[in-house]
Coordinates of C-alpha atoms in Angstrom, one line a residue:
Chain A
X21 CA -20.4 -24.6 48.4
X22 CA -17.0 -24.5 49.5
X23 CA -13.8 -24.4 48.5
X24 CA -13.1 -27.8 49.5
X25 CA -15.8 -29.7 47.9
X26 CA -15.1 -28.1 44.3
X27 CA -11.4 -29.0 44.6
X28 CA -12.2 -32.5 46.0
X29 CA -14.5 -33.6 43.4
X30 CA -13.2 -34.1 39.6
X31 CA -16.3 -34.1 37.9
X32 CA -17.3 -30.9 39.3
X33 CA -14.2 -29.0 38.7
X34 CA -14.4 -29.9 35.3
X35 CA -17.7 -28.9 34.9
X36 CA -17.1 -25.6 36.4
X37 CA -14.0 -24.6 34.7
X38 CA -15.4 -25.6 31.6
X39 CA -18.4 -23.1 32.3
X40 CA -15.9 -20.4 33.2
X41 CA -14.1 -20.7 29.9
X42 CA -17.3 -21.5 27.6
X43 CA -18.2 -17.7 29.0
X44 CA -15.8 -16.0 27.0
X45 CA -16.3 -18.0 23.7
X46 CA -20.6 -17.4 24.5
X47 CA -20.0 -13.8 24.9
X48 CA -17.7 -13.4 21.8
X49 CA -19.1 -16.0 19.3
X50 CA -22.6 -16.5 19.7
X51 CA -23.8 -12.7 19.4
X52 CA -22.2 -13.1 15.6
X53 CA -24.9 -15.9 14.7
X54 CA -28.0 -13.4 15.5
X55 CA -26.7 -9.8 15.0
X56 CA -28.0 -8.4 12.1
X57 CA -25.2 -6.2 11.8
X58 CA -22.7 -9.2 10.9
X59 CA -23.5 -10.0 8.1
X60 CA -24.9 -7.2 6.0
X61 CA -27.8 -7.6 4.0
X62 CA -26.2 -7.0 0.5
X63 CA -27.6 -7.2 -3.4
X64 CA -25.8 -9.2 -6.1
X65 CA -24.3 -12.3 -3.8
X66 CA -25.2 -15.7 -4.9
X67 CA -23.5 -18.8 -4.6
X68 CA -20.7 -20.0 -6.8
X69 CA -21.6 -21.3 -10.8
X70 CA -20.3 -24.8 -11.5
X71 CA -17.2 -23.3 -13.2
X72 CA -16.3 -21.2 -10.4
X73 CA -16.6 -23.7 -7.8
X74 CA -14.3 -26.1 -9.6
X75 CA -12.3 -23.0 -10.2
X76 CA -12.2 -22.4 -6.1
X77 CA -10.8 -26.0 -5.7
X78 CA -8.6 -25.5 -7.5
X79 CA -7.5 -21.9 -5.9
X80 CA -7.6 -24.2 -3.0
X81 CA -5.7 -27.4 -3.8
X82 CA -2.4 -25.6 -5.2
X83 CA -2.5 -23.6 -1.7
X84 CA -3.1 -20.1 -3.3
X85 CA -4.3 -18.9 0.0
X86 CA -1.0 -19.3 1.3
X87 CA 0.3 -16.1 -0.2
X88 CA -2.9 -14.7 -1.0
X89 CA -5.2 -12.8 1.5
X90 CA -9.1 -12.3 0.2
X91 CA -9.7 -10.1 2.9
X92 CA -9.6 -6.1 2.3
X93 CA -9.4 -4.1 5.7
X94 CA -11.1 -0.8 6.3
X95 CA -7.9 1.4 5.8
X96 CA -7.2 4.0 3.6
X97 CA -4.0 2.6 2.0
X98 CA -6.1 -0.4 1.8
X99 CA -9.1 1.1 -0.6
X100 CA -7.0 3.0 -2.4
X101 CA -5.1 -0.1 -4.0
X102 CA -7.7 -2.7 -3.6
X103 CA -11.4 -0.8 -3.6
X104 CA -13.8 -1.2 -0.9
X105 CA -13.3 -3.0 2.1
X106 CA -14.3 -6.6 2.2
X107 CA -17.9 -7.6 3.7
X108 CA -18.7 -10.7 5.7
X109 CA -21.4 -11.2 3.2
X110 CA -19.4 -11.6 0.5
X111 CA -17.9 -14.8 2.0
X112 CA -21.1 -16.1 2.9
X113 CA -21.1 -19.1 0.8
X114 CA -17.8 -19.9 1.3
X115 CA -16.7 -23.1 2.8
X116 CA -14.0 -22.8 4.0
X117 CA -13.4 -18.7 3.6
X118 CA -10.5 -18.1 1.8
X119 CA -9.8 -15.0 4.1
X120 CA -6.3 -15.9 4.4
X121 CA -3.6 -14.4 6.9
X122 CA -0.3 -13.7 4.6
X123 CA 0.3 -11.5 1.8
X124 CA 3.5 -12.2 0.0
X125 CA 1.3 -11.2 -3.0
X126 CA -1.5 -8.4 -3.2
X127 CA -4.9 -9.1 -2.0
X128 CA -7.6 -11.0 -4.2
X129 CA -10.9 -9.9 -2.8
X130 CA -11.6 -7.7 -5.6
X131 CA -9.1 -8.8 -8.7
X132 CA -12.3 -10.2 -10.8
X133 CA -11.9 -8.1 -14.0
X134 CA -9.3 -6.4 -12.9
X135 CA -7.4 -8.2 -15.5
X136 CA -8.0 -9.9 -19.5
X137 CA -8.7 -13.6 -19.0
X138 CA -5.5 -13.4 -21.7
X139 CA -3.6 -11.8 -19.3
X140 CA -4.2 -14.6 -16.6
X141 CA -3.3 -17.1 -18.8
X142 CA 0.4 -15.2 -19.9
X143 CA 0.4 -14.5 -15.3
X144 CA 0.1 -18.1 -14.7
X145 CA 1.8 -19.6 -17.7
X146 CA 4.8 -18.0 -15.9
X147 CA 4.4 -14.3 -13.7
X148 CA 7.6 -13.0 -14.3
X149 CA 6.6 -12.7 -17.7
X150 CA 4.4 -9.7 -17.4
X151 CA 5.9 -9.2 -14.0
X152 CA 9.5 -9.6 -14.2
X153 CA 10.2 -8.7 -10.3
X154 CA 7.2 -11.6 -9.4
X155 CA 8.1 -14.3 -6.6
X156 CA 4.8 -16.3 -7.8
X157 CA 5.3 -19.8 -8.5
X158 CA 4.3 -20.8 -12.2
X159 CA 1.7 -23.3 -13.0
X160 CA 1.6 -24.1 -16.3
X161 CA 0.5 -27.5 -15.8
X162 CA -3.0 -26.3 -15.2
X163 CA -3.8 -25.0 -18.7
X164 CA -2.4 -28.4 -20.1
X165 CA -4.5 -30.7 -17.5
X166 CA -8.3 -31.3 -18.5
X167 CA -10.5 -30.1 -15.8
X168 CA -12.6 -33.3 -14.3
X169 CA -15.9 -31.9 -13.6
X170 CA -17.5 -35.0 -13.2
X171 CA -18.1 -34.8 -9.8
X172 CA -19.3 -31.4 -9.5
X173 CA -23.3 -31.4 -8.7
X174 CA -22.1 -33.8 -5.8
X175 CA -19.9 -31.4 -4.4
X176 CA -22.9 -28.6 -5.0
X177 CA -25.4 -31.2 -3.4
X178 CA -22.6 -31.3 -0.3
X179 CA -22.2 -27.6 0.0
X180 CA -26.4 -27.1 -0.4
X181 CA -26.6 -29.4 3.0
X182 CA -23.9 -26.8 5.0
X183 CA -26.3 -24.1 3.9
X184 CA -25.7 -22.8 0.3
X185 CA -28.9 -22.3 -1.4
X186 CA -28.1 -24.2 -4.6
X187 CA -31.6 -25.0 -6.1
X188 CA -32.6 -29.1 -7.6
X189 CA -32.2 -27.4 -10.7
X190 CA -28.9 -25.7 -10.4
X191 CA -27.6 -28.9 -9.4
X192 CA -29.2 -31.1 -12.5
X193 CA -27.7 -28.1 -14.7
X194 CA -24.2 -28.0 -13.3
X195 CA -22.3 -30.0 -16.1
X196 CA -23.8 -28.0 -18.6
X197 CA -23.7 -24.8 -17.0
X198 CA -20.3 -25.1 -16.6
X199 CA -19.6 -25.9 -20.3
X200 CA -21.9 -22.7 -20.9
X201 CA -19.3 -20.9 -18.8
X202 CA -16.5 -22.0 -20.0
X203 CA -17.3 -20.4 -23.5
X204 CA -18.5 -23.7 -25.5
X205 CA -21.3 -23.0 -27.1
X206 CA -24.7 -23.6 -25.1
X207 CA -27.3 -22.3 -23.1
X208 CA -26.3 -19.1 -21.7
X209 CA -29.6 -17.8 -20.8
X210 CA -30.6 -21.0 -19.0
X211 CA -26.5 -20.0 -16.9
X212 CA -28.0 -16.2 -16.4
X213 CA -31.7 -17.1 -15.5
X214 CA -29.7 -19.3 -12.9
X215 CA -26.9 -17.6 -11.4
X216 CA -28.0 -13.7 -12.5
X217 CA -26.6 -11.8 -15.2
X218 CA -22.6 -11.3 -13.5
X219 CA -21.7 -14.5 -15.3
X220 CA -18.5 -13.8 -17.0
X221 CA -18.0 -16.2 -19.9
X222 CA -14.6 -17.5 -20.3
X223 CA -12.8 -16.8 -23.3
X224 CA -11.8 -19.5 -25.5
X225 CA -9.0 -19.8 -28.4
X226 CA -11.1 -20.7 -31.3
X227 CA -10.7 -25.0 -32.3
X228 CA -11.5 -27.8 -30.2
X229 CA -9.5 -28.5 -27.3
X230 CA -11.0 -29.6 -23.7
X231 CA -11.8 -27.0 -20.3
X232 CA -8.6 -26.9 -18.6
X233 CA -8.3 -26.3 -15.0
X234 CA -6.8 -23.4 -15.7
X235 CA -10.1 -22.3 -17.6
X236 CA -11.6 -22.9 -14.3
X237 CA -9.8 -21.2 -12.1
X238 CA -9.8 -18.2 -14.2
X239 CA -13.3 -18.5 -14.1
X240 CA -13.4 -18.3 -10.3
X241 CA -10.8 -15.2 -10.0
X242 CA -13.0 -13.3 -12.6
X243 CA -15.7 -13.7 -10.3
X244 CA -13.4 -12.3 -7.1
X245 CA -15.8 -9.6 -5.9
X246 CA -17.8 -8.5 -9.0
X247 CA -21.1 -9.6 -7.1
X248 CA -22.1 -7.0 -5.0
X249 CA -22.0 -3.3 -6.7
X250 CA -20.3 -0.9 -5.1
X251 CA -21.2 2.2 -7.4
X252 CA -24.7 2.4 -5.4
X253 CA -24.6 2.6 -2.3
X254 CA -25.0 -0.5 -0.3
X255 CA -26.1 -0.7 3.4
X256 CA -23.2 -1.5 5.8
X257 CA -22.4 -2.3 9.2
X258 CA -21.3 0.8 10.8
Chain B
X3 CA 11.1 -25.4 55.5
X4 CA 12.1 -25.1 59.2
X5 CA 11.5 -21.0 60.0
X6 CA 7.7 -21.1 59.7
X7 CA 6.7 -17.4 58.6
X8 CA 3.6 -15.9 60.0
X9 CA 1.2 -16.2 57.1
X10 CA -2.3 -16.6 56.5
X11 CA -3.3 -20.2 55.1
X12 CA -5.7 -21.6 53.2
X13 CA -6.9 -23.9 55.5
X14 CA -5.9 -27.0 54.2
X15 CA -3.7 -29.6 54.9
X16 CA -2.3 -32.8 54.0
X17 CA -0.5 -35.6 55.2
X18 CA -0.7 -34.9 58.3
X19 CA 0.5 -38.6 59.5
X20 CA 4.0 -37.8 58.4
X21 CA 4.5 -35.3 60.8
X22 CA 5.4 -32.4 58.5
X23 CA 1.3 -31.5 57.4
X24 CA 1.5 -29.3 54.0
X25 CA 0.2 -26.3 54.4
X26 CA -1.3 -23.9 51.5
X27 CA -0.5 -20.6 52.0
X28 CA -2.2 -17.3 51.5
X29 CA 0.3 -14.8 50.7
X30 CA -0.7 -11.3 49.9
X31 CA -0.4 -10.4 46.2
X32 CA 2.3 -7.5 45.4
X33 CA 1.0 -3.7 45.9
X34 CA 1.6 -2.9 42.7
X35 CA 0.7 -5.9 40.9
X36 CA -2.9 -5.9 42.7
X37 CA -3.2 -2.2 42.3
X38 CA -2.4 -2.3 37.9
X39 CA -4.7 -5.2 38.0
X40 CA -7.4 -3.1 39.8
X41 CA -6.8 -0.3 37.1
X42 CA -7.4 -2.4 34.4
X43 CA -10.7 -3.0 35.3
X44 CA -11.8 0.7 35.7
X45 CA -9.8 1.4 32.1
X46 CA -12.3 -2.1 30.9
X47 CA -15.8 0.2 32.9
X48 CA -13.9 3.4 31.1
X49 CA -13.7 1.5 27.8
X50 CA -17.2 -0.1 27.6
X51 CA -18.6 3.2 28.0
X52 CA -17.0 4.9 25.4
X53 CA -16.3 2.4 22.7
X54 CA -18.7 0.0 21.1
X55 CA -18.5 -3.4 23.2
X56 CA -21.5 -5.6 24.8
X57 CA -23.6 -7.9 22.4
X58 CA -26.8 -7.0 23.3
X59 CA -30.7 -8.7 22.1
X60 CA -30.7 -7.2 18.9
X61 CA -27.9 -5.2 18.6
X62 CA -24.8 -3.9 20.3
X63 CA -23.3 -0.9 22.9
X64 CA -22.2 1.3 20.6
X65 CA -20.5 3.5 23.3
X66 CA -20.5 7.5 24.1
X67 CA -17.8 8.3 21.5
X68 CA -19.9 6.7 18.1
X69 CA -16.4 5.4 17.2
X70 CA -16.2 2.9 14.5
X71 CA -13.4 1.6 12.0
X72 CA -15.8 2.3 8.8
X73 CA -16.0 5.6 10.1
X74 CA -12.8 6.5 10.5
X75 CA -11.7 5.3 7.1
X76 CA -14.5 7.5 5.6
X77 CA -12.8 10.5 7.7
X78 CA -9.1 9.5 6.6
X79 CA -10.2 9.4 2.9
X80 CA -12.0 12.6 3.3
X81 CA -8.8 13.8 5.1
X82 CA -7.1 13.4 2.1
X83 CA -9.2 14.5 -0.9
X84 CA -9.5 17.7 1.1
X85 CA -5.6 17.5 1.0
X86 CA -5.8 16.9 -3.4
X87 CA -8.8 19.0 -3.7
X88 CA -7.1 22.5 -4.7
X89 CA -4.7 20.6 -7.5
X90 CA -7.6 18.2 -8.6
X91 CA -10.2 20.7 -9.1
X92 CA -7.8 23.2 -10.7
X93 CA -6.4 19.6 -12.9
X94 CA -10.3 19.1 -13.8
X95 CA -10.5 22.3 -15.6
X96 CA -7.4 22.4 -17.5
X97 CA -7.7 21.0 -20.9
X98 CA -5.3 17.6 -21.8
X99 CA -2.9 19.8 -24.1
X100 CA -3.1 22.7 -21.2
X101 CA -1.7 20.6 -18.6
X102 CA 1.0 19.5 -20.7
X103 CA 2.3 23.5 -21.0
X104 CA 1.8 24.1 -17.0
X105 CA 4.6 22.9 -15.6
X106 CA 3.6 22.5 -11.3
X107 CA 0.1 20.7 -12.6
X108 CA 2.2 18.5 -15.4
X109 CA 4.4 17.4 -12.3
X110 CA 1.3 17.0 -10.2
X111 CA -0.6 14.7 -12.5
X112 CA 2.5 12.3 -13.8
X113 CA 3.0 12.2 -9.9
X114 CA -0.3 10.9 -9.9
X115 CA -0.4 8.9 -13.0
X116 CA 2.4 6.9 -12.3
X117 CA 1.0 5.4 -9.6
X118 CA -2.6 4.6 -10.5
X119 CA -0.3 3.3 -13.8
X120 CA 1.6 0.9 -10.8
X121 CA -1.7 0.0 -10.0
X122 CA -3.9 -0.9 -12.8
X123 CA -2.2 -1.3 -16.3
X124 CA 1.7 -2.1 -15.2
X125 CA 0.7 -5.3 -14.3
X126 CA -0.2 -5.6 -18.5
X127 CA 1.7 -2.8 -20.1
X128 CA 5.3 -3.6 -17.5
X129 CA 6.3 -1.3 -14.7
X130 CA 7.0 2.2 -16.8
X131 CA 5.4 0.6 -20.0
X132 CA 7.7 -1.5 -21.5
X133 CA 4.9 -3.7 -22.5
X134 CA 5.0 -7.6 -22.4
X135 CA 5.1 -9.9 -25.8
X136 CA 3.1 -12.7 -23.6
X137 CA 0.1 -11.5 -23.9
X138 CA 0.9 -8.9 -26.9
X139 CA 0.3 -6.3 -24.5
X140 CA 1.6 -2.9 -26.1
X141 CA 5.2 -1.3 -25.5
X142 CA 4.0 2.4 -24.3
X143 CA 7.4 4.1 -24.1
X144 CA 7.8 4.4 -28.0
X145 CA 6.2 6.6 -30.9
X146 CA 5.1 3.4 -32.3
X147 CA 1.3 3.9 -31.8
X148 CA -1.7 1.2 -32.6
X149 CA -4.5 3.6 -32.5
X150 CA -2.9 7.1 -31.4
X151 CA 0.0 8.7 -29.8
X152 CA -1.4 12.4 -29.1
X153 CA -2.6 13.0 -26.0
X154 CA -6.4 12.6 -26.5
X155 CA -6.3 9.8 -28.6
X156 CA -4.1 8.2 -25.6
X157 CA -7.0 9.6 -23.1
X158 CA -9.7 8.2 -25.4
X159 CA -7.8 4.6 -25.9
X160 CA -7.9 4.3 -21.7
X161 CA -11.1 5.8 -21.4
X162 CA -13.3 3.7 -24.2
X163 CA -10.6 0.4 -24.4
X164 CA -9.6 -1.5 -27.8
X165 CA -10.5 -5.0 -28.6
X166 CA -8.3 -5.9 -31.4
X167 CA -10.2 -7.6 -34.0
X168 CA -7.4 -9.9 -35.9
X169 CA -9.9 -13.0 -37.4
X170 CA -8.1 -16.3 -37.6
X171 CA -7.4 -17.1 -41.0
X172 CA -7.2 -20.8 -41.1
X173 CA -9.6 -23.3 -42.0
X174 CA -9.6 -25.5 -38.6
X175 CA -9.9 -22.2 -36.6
X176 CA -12.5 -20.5 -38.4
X177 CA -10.9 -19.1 -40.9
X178 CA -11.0 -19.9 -44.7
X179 CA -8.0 -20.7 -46.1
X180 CA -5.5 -23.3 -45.7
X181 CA -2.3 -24.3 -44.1
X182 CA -0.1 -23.6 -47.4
X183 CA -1.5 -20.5 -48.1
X184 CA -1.5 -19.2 -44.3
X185 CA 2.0 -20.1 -44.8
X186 CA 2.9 -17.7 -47.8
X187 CA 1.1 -15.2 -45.9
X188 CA 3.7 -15.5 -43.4
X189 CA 6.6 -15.9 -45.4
X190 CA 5.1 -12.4 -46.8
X191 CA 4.7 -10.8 -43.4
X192 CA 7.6 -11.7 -42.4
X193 CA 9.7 -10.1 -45.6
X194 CA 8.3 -6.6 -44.6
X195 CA 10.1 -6.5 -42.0
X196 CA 13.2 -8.1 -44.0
X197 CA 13.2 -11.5 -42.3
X198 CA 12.6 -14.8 -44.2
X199 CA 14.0 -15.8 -47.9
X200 CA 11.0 -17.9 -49.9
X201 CA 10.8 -15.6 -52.9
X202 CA 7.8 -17.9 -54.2
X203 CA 6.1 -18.0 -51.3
X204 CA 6.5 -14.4 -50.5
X205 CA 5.0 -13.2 -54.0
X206 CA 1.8 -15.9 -53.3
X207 CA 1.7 -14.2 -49.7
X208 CA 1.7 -10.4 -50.9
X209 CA -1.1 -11.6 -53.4
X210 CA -3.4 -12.6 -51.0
X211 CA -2.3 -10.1 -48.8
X212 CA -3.8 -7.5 -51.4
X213 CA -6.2 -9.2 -52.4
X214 CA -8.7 -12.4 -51.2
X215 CA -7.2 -12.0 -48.0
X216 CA -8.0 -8.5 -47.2
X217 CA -5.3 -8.2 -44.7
X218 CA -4.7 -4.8 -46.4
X219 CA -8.3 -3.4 -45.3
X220 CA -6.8 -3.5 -41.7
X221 CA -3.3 -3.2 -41.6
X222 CA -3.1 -1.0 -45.4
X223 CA -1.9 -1.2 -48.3
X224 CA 1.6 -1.3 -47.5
X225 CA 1.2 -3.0 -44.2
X226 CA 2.9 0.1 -41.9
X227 CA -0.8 -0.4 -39.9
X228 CA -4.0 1.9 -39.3
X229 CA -2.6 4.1 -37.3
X230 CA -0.2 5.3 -40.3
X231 CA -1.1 3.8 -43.4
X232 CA -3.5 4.4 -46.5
X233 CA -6.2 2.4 -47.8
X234 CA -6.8 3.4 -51.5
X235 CA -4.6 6.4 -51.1
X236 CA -7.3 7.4 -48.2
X237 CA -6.1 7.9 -44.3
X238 CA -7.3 4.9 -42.1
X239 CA -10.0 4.7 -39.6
X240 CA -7.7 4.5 -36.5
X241 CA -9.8 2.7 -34.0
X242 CA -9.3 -0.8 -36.2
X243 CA -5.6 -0.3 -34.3
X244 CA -3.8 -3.3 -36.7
X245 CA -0.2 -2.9 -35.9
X246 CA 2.6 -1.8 -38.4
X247 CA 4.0 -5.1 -39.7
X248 CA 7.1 -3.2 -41.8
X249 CA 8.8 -2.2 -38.5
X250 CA 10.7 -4.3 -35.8
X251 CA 8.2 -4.3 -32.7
X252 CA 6.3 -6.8 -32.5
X253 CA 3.0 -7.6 -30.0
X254 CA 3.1 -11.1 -29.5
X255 CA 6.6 -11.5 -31.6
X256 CA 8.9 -11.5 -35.1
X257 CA 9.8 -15.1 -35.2
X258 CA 8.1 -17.4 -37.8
X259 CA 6.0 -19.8 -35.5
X260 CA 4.4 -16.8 -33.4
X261 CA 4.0 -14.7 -36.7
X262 CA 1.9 -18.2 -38.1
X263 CA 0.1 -18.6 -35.2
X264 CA -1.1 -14.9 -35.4
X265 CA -2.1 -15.0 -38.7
X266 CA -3.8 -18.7 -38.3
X267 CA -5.7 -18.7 -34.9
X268 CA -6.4 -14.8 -34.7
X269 CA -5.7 -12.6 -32.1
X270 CA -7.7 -10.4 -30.0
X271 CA -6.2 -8.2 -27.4
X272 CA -8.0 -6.4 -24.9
X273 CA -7.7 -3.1 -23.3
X274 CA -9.9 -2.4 -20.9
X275 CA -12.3 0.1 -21.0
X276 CA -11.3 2.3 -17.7
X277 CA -13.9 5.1 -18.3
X278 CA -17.0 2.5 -18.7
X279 CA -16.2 -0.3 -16.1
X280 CA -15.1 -3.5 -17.4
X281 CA -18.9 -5.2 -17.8
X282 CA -19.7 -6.6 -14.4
X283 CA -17.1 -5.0 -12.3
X284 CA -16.3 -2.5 -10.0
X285 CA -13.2 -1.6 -12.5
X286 CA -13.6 1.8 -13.4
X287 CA -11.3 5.2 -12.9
X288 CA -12.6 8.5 -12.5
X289 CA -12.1 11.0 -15.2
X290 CA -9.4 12.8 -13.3
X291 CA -7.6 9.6 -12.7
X292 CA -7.7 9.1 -16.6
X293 CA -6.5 12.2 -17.2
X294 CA -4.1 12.0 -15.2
X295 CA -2.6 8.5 -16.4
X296 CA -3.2 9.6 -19.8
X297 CA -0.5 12.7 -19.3
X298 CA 2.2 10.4 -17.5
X299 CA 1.3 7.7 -20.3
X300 CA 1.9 10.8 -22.9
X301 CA 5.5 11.7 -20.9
X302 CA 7.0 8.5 -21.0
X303 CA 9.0 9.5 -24.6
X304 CA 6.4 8.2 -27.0
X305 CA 3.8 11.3 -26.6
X306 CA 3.6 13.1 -30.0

């Protein structure tokens, strides 16, 4: 074949340079879906709890990500303030990942009880008052808005057909699992026998008032890399 | 163009009919441009050889030198606890009180304290402990202690955690008495520390204080707290950690609404337990680092 005939001929040029370029992204991309190395076989991951996924909308619809990474780099400066480096596994059931590319605050991978859920509440009531130097936005609307958590096995059923293996009965439980969660009295060890024992429960003021969004959301950070155990050792890419 | 060079062409040509055909030429690419463009493909051979780089069936080239980022944080932080090792294992055998009297190792580990203190309790306690009333997370910079101010009782607080243990005392939060008399109780509270006038209320308040409350179990018979106070003319059990009411530092505040909602909802502070692991996470500081923290906690004025 000559030059000629490629340059003559649309269709064929475009077929071509589309094989040229579809080499890099083959060579790159496609390896990641068969390695084993990628993603690392780890213990403890499961998918989110009902409370945690609304949580994680949340996280998402007030555009957290936008000053917040979840993504801890293998470098020293980087353990020593945040803990061990981040693993792909741990993001497996995230859609999207909340990876994020900008830090104008510190890292989230691994704040999950890091801090009292109290201390959340006082950090998102307003952060500069327990961190008077803090450029962080408040949001105190979300501890005065009822969380709507009506909708939330649909959104389970949508994420179980990308992949996530939430089970028939995780998603008939959800409503009440979440309650469970979010400290009103119920069946906790139905939540556990479900989702494992790293539940954490919320904390609740004692009377009757309604799961905020806020609830939720604290919910999800308290979750923020508690899964896998990093006291034993765990098997890693290398 | 009218002075045609001598160059190579391509070959083709178009509109010819015109008269003027166009020509493609063929020009030679610069020396030096060809000749960097060759080297980066030897430094590409160089580089797959050495460093990990083609996907392969079931794995990948992993390349001559081993190298690989996890590895070479695992060197760096082996780097530098051979760098600490001499001061940490001399720091590991000095007693709390000892490292107090030595002064290179007391420099050392408030050097080190104050920033594992940046990094896991300013964020409750304020940058240098100045504490924060929005969550009644304690003031550490003053002798006004909840549970202890020596040194080992500030080691054992950080290393075991508190959870403060004040019930709600009103009926529609749990409690078992109602809204009038949770009032006189504050009214009371709040005369100990000379604020508020109701005389009545204040004498109903210090009754029930005393008495069918039991308030006095926890924060003593004259309400100066557990860390200070008697119960029955007996010392206190220190770990309740009920806060001096007599004095003007608050937790959560001195005003009468916040003082009410204390004594009506309950309140139940948290310090984490650093030497356990907050249950369920990776939380958790070694005991030098507690050590450590506990000496530049114990230097910041309040240490007795």
């Amino acid at each position: 074949m000559n030059h000629a005939s490629i340059e003559k001929s649309i269709p064929l040029m475009a077929i071509l340079t589309l094989l040229v370029v579809a080499i890099g992204g083959l060579v790159e991309i496609v390896p990641l879906f068969y390695l084993k190395s990628t993603i690392e076989k780890v213990e403890g991951m499961r998918p989110y709890t009902p409370l945690e996924l609304k949580g994680r909308d949340i996280y998402i619809r007030e555009g957290c990500y936008n000053c917040h990474s979840q993504m801890i780099r293998p470098f020293r400066d980087e353990d020593q303030r945040y803990g061990h480096y981040s693993l792909a596994a741990e993001s497996m059931y995230d859609h999207p990942f909340q990876w994020g590319s900008k830090r104008t605050g510190p890292d989230l991978a691994r704040v999950g009880g890091k801090y009292s859920s109290l201390w959340h509440q006082a950090h998102m009531r307003r952060p500069k008052d327990v961190a008077p130097e803090s450029v962080m936005p408040s949001y105190p609307w979300l501890e005065k808005t009822e969380l709507d958590f009506a909708d939330v096995g649909k959104r389970m059923e949508a994420l179980a057909k990308v992949g996530v293996p939430y089970s028939r009965e995780q998603i008939t439980h959800a409503a009440n699992d979440l309650k469970t969660q979010a400290g009103l009295n119920g069946e906790l060890q139905g939540l556990q026998q479900r989702y494992g024992k790293r539940v954490t429960i919320g904390e609740r003021e004692p009377g009757n008032h309604p799961i905020t969004e806020l609830d939720a959301l604290i919910g999800y950070l308290q979750m923020l890399g508690t899964l896998v155990d990093f006291s034993v050792p765990q098997p890693q890419a290398r | 163009m009218s002075e045609e060079k001598e160059v190579e062409t391509t070959g083709h040509q178009w509109d010819e009919d015109e008269g003027y055909p166009l020509k493609e030429f063929n020009n030679p690419l610069p020396r030096w441009w060809l000749y960097s463009f060759y080297g980066t493909i030897v430094w590409a051979v160089i580089y797959w050889i050495f460093y990990p780089a083609w996907p392969l069936v079931t794995d990948y080239t992993r390349g001559l030198l081993g190298w690989s980022m996890h590895r070479q944080l695992d060197e760096e932080l082996a780097q530098a606890r051979a760098l600490q090792k001499p001061f940490n294992d001399r720091l590991e055998k000095m007693g709390l009180a000892e490292i107090t009297h030595d002064p290179q190792m007391l420099q050392y580990a408030v050097a080190g304290g104050k920033s594992i203190f940046g990094d896991n309790c300013a964020p409750c306690h304020g940058n240098g402990g100045t504490g924060s009333k929005s969550g009644g997370f304690p003031v550490l910079v003053d002798d006004d202690w909840l549970i202890s101010g020596t040194i080992e009782g500030i080691a054992n607080t950080i290393t075991h955690g508190h959870v403060a243990m004040m019930p709600a005392h009103q009926k529609e939060y749990g409690g078992s008495f109602d809204a009038k008399q949770v009032d006189d109780l504050t009214q009371f509270v709040l005369s100990l520390s000379g604020q508020g006038g109701n005389k009545e209320a204040q004498a109903r308040g210090a009754a029930l204080f005393k008495g069918e409350a039991g308030c006095r179990h926890c924060h003593g018979d004259l309400g100066k707290g557990s860390a200070r106070d008697t119960l029955d003319g007996a010392p206190m059990e220190k770990s309740i950690g009920a806060p001096n009411l007599t004095d003007a530092i608050w937790l959560y505040g001195s005003d009468e609404a916040t003082v009410r909602q204390s004594i009506a909802k309950g309140r139940s502070g948290r310090m984490p337990a650093w030497g356990m692991g907050t249950e369920g996470t990776n939380h958790k500081l070694p005991p030098l680092a507690i050590k450590q923290v506990a000496v530049y906690v114990h230097s910041l004025g309040g240490g007795q």
